[in-house]
Coordinates of C-alpha atoms and ligand atoms in Angstrom, one line a residue:
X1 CA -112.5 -23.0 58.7
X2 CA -115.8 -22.5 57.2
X3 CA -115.6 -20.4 53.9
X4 CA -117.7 -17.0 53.5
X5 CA -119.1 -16.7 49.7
X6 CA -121.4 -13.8 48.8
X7 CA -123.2 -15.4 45.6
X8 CA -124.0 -13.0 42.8
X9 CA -127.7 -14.0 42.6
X10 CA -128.5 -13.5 46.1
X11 CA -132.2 -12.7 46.8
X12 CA -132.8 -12.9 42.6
X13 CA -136.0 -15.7 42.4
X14 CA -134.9 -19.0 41.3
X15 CA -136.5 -18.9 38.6
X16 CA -133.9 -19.0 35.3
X17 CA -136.0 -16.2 33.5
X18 CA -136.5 -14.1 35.7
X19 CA -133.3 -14.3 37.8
X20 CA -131.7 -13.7 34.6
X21 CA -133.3 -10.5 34.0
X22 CA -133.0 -9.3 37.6
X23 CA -129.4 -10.2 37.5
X24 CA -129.1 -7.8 34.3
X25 CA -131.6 -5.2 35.6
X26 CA -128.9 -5.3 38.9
X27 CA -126.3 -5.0 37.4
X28 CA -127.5 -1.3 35.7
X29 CA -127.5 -0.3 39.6
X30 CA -125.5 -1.8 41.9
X31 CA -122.6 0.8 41.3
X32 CA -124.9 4.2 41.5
X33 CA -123.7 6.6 44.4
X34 CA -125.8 5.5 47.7
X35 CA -128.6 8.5 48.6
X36 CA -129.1 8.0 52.4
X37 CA -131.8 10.6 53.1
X38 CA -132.6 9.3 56.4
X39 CA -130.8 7.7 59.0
X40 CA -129.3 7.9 62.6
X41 CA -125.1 7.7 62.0
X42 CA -123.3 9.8 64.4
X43 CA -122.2 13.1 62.4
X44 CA -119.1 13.1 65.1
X45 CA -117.5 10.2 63.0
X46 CA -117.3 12.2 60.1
X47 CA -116.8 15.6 61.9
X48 CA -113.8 14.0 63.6
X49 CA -112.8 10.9 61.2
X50 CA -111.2 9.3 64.1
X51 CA -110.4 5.4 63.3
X52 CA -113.4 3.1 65.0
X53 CA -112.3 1.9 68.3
X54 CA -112.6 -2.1 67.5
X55 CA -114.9 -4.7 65.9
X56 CA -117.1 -4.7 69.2
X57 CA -117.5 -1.1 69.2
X58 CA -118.2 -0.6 65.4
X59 CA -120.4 -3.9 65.2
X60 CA -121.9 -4.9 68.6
X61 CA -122.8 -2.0 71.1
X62 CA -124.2 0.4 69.0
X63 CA -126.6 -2.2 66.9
X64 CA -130.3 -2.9 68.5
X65 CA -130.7 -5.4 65.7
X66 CA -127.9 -7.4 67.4
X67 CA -128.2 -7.1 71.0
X68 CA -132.1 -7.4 70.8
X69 CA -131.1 -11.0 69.4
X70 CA -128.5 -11.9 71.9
X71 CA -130.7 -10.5 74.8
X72 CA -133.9 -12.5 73.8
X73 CA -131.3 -15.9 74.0
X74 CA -130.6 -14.8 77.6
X75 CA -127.1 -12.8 77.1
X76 CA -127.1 -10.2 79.7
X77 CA -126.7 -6.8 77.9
X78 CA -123.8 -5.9 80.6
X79 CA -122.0 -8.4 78.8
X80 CA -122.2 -7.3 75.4
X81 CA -120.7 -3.8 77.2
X82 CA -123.7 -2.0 76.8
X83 CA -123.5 1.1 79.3
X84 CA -125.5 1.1 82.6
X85 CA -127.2 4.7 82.9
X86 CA -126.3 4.1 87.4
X87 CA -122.8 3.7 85.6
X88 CA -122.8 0.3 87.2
X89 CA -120.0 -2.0 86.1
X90 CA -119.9 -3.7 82.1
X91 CA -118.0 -5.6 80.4
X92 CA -114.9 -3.1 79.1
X93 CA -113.1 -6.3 76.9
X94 CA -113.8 -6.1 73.6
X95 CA -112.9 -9.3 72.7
X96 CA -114.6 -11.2 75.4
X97 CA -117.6 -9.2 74.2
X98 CA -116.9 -10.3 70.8
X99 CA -116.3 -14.2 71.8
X100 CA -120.0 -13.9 73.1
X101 CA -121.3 -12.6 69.7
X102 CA -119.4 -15.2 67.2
X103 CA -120.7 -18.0 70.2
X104 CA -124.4 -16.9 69.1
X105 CA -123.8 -15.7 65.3
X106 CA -126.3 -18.7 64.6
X107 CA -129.4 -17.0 66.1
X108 CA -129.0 -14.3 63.1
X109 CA -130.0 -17.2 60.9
X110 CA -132.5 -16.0 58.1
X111 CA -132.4 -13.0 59.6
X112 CA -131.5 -9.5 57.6
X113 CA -128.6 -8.8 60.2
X114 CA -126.3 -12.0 58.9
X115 CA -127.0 -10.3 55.8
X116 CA -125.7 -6.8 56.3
X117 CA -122.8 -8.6 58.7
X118 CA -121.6 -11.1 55.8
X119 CA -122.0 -8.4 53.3
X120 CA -119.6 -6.2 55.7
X121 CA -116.9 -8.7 56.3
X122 CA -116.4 -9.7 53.2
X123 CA -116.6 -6.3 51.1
X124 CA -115.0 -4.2 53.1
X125 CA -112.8 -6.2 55.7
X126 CA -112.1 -8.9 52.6
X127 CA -113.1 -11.7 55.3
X128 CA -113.2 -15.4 53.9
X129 CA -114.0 -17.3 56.4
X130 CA -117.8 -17.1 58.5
X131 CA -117.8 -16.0 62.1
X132 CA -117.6 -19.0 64.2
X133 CA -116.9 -19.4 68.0
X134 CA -113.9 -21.1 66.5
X135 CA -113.0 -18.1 64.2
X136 CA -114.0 -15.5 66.4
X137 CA -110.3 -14.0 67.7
X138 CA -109.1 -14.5 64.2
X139 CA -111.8 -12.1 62.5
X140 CA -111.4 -10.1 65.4
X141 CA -108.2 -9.5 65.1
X142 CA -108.3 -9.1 61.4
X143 CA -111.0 -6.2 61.8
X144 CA -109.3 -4.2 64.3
X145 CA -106.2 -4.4 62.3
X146 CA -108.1 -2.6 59.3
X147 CA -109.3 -0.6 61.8
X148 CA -105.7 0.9 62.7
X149 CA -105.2 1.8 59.0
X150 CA -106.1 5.4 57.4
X151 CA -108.4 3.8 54.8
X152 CA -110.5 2.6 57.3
X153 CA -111.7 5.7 59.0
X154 CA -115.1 6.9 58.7
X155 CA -114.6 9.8 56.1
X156 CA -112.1 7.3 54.1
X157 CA -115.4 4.2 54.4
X158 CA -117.9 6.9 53.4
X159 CA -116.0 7.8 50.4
X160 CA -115.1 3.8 49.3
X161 CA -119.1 3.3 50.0
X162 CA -119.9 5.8 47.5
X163 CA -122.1 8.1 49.4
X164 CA -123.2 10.7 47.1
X165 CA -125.1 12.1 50.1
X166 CA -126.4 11.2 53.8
X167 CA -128.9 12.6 56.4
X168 CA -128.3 12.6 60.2
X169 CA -131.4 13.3 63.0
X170 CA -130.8 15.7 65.8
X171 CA -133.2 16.9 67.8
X172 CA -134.3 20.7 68.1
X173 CA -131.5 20.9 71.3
X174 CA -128.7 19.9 69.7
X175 CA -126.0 22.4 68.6
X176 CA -125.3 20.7 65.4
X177 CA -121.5 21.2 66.6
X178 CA -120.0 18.2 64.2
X179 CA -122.0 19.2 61.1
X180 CA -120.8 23.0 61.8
X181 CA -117.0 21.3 62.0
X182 CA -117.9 19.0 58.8
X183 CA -118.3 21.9 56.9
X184 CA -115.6 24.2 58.0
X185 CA -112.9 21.2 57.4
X186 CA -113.4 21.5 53.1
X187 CA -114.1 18.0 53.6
X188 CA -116.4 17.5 50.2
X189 CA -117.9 14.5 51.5
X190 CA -122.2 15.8 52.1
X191 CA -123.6 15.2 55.5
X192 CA -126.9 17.1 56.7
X193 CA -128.9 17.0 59.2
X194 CA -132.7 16.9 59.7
X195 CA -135.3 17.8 62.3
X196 CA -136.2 15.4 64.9
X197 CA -138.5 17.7 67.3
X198 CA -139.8 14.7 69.4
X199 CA -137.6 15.7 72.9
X200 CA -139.8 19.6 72.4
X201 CA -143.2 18.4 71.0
X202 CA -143.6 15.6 73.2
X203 CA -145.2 16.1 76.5
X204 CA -144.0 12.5 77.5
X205 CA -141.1 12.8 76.8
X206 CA -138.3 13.3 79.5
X207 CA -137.8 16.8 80.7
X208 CA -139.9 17.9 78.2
X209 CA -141.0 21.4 79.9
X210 CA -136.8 21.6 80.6
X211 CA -136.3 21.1 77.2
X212 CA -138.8 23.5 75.5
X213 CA -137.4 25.9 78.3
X214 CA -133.7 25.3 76.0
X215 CA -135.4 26.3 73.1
X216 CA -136.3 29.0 74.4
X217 CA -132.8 30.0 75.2
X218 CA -131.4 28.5 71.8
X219 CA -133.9 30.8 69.7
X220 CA -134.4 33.9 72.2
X221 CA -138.0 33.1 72.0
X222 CA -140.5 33.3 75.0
X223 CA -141.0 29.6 74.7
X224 CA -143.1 29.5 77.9
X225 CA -146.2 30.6 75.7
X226 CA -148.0 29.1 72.7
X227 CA -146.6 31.9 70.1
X228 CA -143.2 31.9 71.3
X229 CA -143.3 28.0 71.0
X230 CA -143.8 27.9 67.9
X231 CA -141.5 30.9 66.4
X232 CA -138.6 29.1 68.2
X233 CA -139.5 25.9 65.8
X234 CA -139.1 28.4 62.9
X235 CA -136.1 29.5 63.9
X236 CA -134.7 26.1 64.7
X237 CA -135.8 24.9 61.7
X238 CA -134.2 27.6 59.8
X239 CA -131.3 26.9 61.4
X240 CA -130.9 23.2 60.6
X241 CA -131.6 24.2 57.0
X242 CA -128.4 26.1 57.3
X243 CA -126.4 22.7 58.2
X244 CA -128.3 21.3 55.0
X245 CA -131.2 20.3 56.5
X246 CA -134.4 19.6 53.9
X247 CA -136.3 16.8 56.4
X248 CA -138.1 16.6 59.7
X249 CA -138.1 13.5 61.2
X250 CA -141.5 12.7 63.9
X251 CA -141.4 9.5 65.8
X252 CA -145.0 9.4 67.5
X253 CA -146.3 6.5 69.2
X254 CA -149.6 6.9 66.6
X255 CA -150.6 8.8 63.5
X256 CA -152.9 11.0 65.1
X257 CA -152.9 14.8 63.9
X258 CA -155.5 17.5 65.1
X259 CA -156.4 20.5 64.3
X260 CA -157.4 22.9 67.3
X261 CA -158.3 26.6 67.9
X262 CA -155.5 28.7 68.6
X263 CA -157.1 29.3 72.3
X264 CA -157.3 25.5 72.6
X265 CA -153.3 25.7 71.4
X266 CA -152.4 27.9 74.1
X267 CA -154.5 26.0 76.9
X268 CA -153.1 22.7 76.2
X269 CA -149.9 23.7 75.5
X270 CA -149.5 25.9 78.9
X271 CA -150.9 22.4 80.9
X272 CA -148.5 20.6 79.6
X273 CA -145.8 22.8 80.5
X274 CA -146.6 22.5 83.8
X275 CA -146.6 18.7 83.9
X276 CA -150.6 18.4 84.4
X277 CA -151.3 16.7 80.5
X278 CA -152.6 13.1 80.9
X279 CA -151.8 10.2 78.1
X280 CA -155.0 12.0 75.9
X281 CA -153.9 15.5 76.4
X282 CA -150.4 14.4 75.5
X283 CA -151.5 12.6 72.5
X284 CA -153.6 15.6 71.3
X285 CA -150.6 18.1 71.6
X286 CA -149.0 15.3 69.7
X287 CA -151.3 15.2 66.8
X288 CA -151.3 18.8 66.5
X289 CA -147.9 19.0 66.4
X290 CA -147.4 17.2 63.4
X291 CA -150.3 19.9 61.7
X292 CA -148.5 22.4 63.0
X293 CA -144.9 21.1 61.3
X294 CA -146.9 20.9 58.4
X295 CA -148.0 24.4 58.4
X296 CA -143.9 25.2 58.8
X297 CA -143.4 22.5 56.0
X298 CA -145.4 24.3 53.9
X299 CA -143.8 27.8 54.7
X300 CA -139.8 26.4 54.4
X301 CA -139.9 23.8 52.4
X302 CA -138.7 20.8 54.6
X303 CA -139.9 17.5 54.2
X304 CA -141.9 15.8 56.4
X305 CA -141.5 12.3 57.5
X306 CA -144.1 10.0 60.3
X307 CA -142.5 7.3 61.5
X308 CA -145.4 6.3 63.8
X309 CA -146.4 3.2 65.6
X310 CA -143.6 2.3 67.5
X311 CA -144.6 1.3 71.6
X312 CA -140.9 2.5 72.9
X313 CA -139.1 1.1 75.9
X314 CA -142.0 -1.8 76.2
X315 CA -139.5 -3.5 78.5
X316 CA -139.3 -1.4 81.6
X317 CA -136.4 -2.9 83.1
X318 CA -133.8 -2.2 80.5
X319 CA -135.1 1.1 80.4
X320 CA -134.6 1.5 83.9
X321 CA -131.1 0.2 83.7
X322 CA -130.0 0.9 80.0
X323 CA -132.0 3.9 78.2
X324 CA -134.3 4.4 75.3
X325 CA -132.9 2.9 71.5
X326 CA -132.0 -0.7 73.3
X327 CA -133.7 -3.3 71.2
X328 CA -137.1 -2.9 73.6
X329 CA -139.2 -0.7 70.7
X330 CA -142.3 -2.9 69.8
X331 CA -144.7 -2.3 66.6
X332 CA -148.3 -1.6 67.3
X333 CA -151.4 -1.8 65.3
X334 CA -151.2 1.3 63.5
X335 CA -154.4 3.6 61.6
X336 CA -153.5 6.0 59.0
X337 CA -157.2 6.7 57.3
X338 CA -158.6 8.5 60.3
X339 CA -155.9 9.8 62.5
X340 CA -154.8 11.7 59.4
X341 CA -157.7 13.4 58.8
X342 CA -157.2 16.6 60.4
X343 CA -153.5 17.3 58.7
X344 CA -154.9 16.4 55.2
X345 CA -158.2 18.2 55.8
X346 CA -156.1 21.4 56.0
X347 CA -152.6 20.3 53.4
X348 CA -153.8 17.0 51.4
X349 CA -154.3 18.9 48.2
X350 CA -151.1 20.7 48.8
X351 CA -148.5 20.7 45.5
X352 CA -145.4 22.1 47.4
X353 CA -145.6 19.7 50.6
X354 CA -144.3 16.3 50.8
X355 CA -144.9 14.3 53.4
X356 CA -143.6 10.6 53.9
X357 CA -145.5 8.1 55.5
X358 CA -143.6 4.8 57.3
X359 CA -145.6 1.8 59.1
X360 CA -144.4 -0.6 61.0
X361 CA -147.6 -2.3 60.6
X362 CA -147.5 -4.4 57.7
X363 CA -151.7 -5.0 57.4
X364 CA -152.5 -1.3 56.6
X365 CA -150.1 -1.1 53.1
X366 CA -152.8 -2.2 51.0
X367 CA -155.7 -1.1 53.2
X368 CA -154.6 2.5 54.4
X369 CA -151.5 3.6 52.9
X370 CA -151.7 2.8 49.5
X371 CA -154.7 4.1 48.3
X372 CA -153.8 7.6 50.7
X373 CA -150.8 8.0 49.1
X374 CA -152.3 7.1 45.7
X375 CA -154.8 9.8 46.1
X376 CA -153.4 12.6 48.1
X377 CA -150.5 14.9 46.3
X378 CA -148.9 15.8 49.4
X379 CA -148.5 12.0 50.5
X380 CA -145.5 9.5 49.6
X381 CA -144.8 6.3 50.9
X382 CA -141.3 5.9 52.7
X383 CA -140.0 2.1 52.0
X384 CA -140.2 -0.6 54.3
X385 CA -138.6 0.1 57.9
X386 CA -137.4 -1.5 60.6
X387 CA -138.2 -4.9 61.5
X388 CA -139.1 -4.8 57.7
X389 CA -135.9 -3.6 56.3
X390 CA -135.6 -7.0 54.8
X391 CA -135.9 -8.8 51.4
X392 CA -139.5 -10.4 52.9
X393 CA -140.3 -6.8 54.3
X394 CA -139.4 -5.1 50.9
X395 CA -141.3 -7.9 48.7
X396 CA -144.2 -7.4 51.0
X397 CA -144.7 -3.8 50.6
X398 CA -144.1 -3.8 47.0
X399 CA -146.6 -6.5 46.3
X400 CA -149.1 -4.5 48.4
X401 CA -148.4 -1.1 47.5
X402 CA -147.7 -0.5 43.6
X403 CA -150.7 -1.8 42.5
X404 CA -152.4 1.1 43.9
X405 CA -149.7 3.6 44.8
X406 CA -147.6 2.8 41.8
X407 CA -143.8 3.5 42.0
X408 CA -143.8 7.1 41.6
X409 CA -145.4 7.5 45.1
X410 CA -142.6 6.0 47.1
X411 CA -139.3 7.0 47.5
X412 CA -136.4 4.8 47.3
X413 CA -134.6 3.0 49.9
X414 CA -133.6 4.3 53.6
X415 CA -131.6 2.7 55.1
X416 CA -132.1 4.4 58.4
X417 CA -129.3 2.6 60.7
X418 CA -126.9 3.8 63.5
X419 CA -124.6 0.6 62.0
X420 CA -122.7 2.9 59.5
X421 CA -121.1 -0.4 58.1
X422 CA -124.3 -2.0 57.6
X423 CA -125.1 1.1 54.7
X424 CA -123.7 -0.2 51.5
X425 CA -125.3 -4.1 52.6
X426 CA -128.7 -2.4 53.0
X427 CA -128.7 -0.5 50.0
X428 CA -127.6 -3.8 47.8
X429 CA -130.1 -6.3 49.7
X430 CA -133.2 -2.9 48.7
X431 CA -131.4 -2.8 45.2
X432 CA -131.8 -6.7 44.2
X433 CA -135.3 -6.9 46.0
X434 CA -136.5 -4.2 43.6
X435 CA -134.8 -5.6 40.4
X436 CA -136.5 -9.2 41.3
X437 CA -139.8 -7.4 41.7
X438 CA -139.5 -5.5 37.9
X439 CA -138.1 -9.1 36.8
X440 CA -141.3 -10.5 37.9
X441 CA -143.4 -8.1 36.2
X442 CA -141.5 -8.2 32.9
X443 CA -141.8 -12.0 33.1
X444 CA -145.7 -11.5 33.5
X445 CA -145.7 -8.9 31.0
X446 CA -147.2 -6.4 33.4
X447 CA -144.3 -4.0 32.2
X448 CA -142.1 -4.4 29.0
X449 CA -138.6 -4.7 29.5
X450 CA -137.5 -1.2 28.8
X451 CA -139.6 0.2 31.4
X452 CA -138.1 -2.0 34.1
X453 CA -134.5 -0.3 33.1
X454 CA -136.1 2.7 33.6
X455 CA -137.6 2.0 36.7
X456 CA -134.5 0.3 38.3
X457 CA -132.4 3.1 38.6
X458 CA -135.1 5.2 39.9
X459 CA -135.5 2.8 42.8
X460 CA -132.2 2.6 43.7
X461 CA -131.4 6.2 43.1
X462 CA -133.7 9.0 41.8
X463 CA -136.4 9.1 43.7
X464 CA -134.9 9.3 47.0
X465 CA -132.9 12.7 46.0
X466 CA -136.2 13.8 44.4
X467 CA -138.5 13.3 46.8
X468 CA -136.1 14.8 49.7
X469 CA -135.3 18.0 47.7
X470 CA -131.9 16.4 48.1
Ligands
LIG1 ZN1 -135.0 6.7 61.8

C-alpha cells in the first residue's frame, strides 16, 4: 500500500519567507463558506438528494477532465461507460470501469485533476492510501460504502462543504423543475440558476429554429419575429430571476458583438429561422446577441458572463457517437479589443452593468484583457478557466493581470465544474495560489503585510458575492 498525505504547504513557494506568510495568510481563509457563482452541477442532486450511484458514476462518467485523459492514452470511451447517443452497447460495470481508471491514475501526473481527486479521497472519503491498480477494488469499495450512508448525499456533502451559495446554468428551455422543488422542500441550503441562452441565440446550434419555436410557447410570445424574440428573453429572464437567478452565462465560439439596425435585426434574424444563415451570418446574430443581453442586463440587473473561445466538438467522431461536453472542446486564439467594440461602444461607461470576461487564451491577459477591464466600468475579469483552472493557470493570470487590472477588477474563484466533489479541492488549490501570490508581494514589498490580510479574504470570498449581486 502506497500512503496518501495531503501536505499543509501544498502549492505555498518554497521559499521559507514567503511560504511562511502564505501559510498564515491561508490559514485566515481556508475555512470561509465556498461562493460558487458559476458552475454546471446538476440542480436534480440537490432537488432530489438521492445518494450517488457509485464511485464511477460520481467520479468517472460525468468528468471531461478525466475521460479526455484516458481517451488521449487510447481507452475507448465505451469503456469508461460513457453513453452512446445510437444507444449502442457500454460498459454498465462500475467496477470494471473503475479498474480501468486506477490502471491509468498515473497519466493525471502534474495534472490539476490528481489534485482535486487526492483532495476528494482523503477529505471527504478519509482515504489513506493512493489509487493504484493494486488498490483500486479496495477504494472502490470504500467509496461506495460512504456512498450508502445519509451523510453522504448531495444536500448532506453540500452542507459539510460549506457552501454558503452555488449557481447552476440552464438554458432558456429548461423548466427549472429541480430549483422550483429545491425551494418548495424548506431545504435552506441556496441553489440558483443562471441564464445560458446559447440553444435560442445560436443559429448553429441544434434545432435552433425548434428551439426558439419553445420559447415561444414557454413565454406566449410570437417568437417567429424579431420583437417577439426578444420579449420572450425578457420574460425568460425574469423568470429565472424568480429561481434566484442574477447571471447569464454566453458560450460563443468568439467575442464578437455588433450592433445592427433594428431592420437589419429582423432580416437576419428571420434567415436564420429558416435555416438559410451561413457561418458569417450566424456569427453576426451571435455578436449581436450578446449587445442585445446587455441591453436586458442593463434593464434587470443580471450579470453578464463571455466565456468565448472555445472550438466545441473539434473531434467529429465522438460527437457523432457521444454528444457535445465530451472532453473534444479545444481553445482558440481569442481577440477581445476589437470584437468588443460594438457592446462597449453602446454600455462601456455603464455604472449599473457588469460584465465578466473569461479567456481560454492565455496570450491576450496582459495584452487585451487587462488593460479593458482596467479601463472600462462595466468590465471585470472572471479567473482563470478551464484548461487553466490550475495553480500554473491561476499564477499566470495573476502575474499578468493585477498589474494593470489590479485585484478589485476580478472576481474571485469559479470553480465552474460538473464534478460536484471536485468543489471544495478547487476552491482550496484558488485559495493557496492567491495567498502565495500576496506572500510574494509582501516579500517584495510591493504590498505591506496588512493589506495582504485584507486582500486574502476578498479573493477567496468577497468579491465573488459582490460582483454576482450574490
Ligand atoms: Zn461554465
Amino acid at each position: 500500500m502506497i500512503p496518501l498525505k495531503l501536505e499543509p504547504d501544498r502549492l505555498f513557494s518554497p521559499e521559507p519567507g514567503q511560504r511562511a506568510l502564505a501559510r498564515a495568510l491561508y490559514a485566515t481563509v481556508k475555512d470561509l463558506p465556498i461562493v460558487s457563482p458559476h458552475g454546471h452541477t446538476d440542480p436534480q442532486w440537490f432537488a432530489d438528494d438521492a445518494p450517488f450511484t457509485d464511485a464511477s458514476a460520481l467520479f468517472i462518467t460525468p468528468d471531461h477532465y478525466v475521460f479526455r485523459m484516458l481517451h488521449s492514452q487510447g481507452v475507448r470511451l465505451e469503456d469508461l461507460g460513457i453513453a452512446r447517443r445510437d444507444g449502442g452497447s457500454v460498459e454498465r460495470d462500475a467496477r470494471k470501469i473503475w479498474r480501468i481508471f486506477a490502471g491509468h491514475h498515473a497519466l493525471f501526473r502534474g495534472t490539476p485533476t490528481r489534485i482535486w481527486l487526492d483532495h476528494a479521497f482523503h477529505e471527504v472519503f478519509g482515504i489513506r492510501e493512493r489509487l493504484t491498480a493494486e488498490s483500486a477494488d479496495r477504494l472502490f469499495d470504500h467509496i461506495n460504502g460512504c456512498l450508502a450512508r445519509p451523510e453522504f448525499r448531495p444536500r448532506a456533502l453540500f452542507e459539510r462543504f460549506n457552501i454558503e451559495v452555488i449557481a447552476t446554468t440552464e438554458s432558456p428551455l429548461d423548466p427549472l423543475a429541480h430549483h422550483a422543488k429545491i425551494r418548495a422542500s424548506g431545504w435552506k441550503g441556496r441553489v440558483v440558476t443562471a441564464y445560458r441562452p446559447d440553444p435560442v441565440v445560436d443559429p448553429e446550434f441544434d434545432g435552433f429554429a425548434a428551439n426558439v419555436a419553445k420559447l415561444g410557447e414557454l413565454t406566449n410570445e410570437p417568437t417567429a419575429t424579431w420583437r417577439g424574440y426578444l420579449a420572450a428573453h425578457r420574460r425568460r429572464r425574469a423568470f429565472f430571476k424568480t429561481m434566484g437567478a442574477t447571471s447569464t452565462d454566453h458560450g460563443h465560439p468568439t467575442a464578437l458583438t455588433c450592433d445592427l439596425s433594428e431592420g437589419e435585426c429582423e432580416a437576419l434574424f428571420a434567415k436564420a429561422l429558416r435555416g438559410g444563415a451561413g457561418p458569417a451570418e450566424a456569427e453576426t446574430f451571435r455578436g449581436q446577441m450578446l449587445t442585445e443581453m446587455a441591453q436586458m442586463s442593463l434593464e434587470d440587473g443580471l450579470v453578464m458572463q463571455i466565456h468565448p473561445g472555445s472550438f466545441r466538438n473539434h473531434n467529429p467522431q465522438i460527437l457523432r457517437l457521444f454528444g457535445r461536453d465530451k472532453g473534444a472542446d479545444i481553445p482558440t486564439r481569442t481577440d477581445y479589443v476589437r470584437a468588443l467594440k460594438a457592446l462597449l461602444d453602446r454600455f462601456g461607461n455603464e455604472r449599473g452593468l457588469t460584465v465578466i470576461l473569461f479567456t481560454l487564451d492565455e496570450t491576450v491577459y496582459a495584452r487585451e484583457l487587462a488593460p479593458l477591464a482596467g479601463h472600462y466600468p462595466v468590465l471585470k475579469l472572471g479567473p482563470p478557466w478551464w484548461f487553466h483552472d490550475s495553480p500554473e493557470g491561476m499564477l499566470r493570470f495573476r502575474e499578468q493581470a493585477t498589474e494593470t487590472a489590479g485585484f478589485y477588477n476580478t472576481v474571485g474563484f469559479n470553480d465552474d465544474t460538473r464534478a460536484f466533489l471536485s468543489i471544495p479541492a478547487r476552491h482550496d488549490v484558488a485559495r493557496r495560489i492567491d495567498c502565495r501570490f500576496l506572500a510574494r508581494l509582501v516579500a517584495e514589498h510591493r504590498i505591506a503585510e496588512d493589506e495582504a490580510y485584507e486582500l486574502a479574504p476578498e479573493l477567496a470570498h468577497d468579491l465573488a458575492k459582490k460582483a454576482y449581486r450574490l
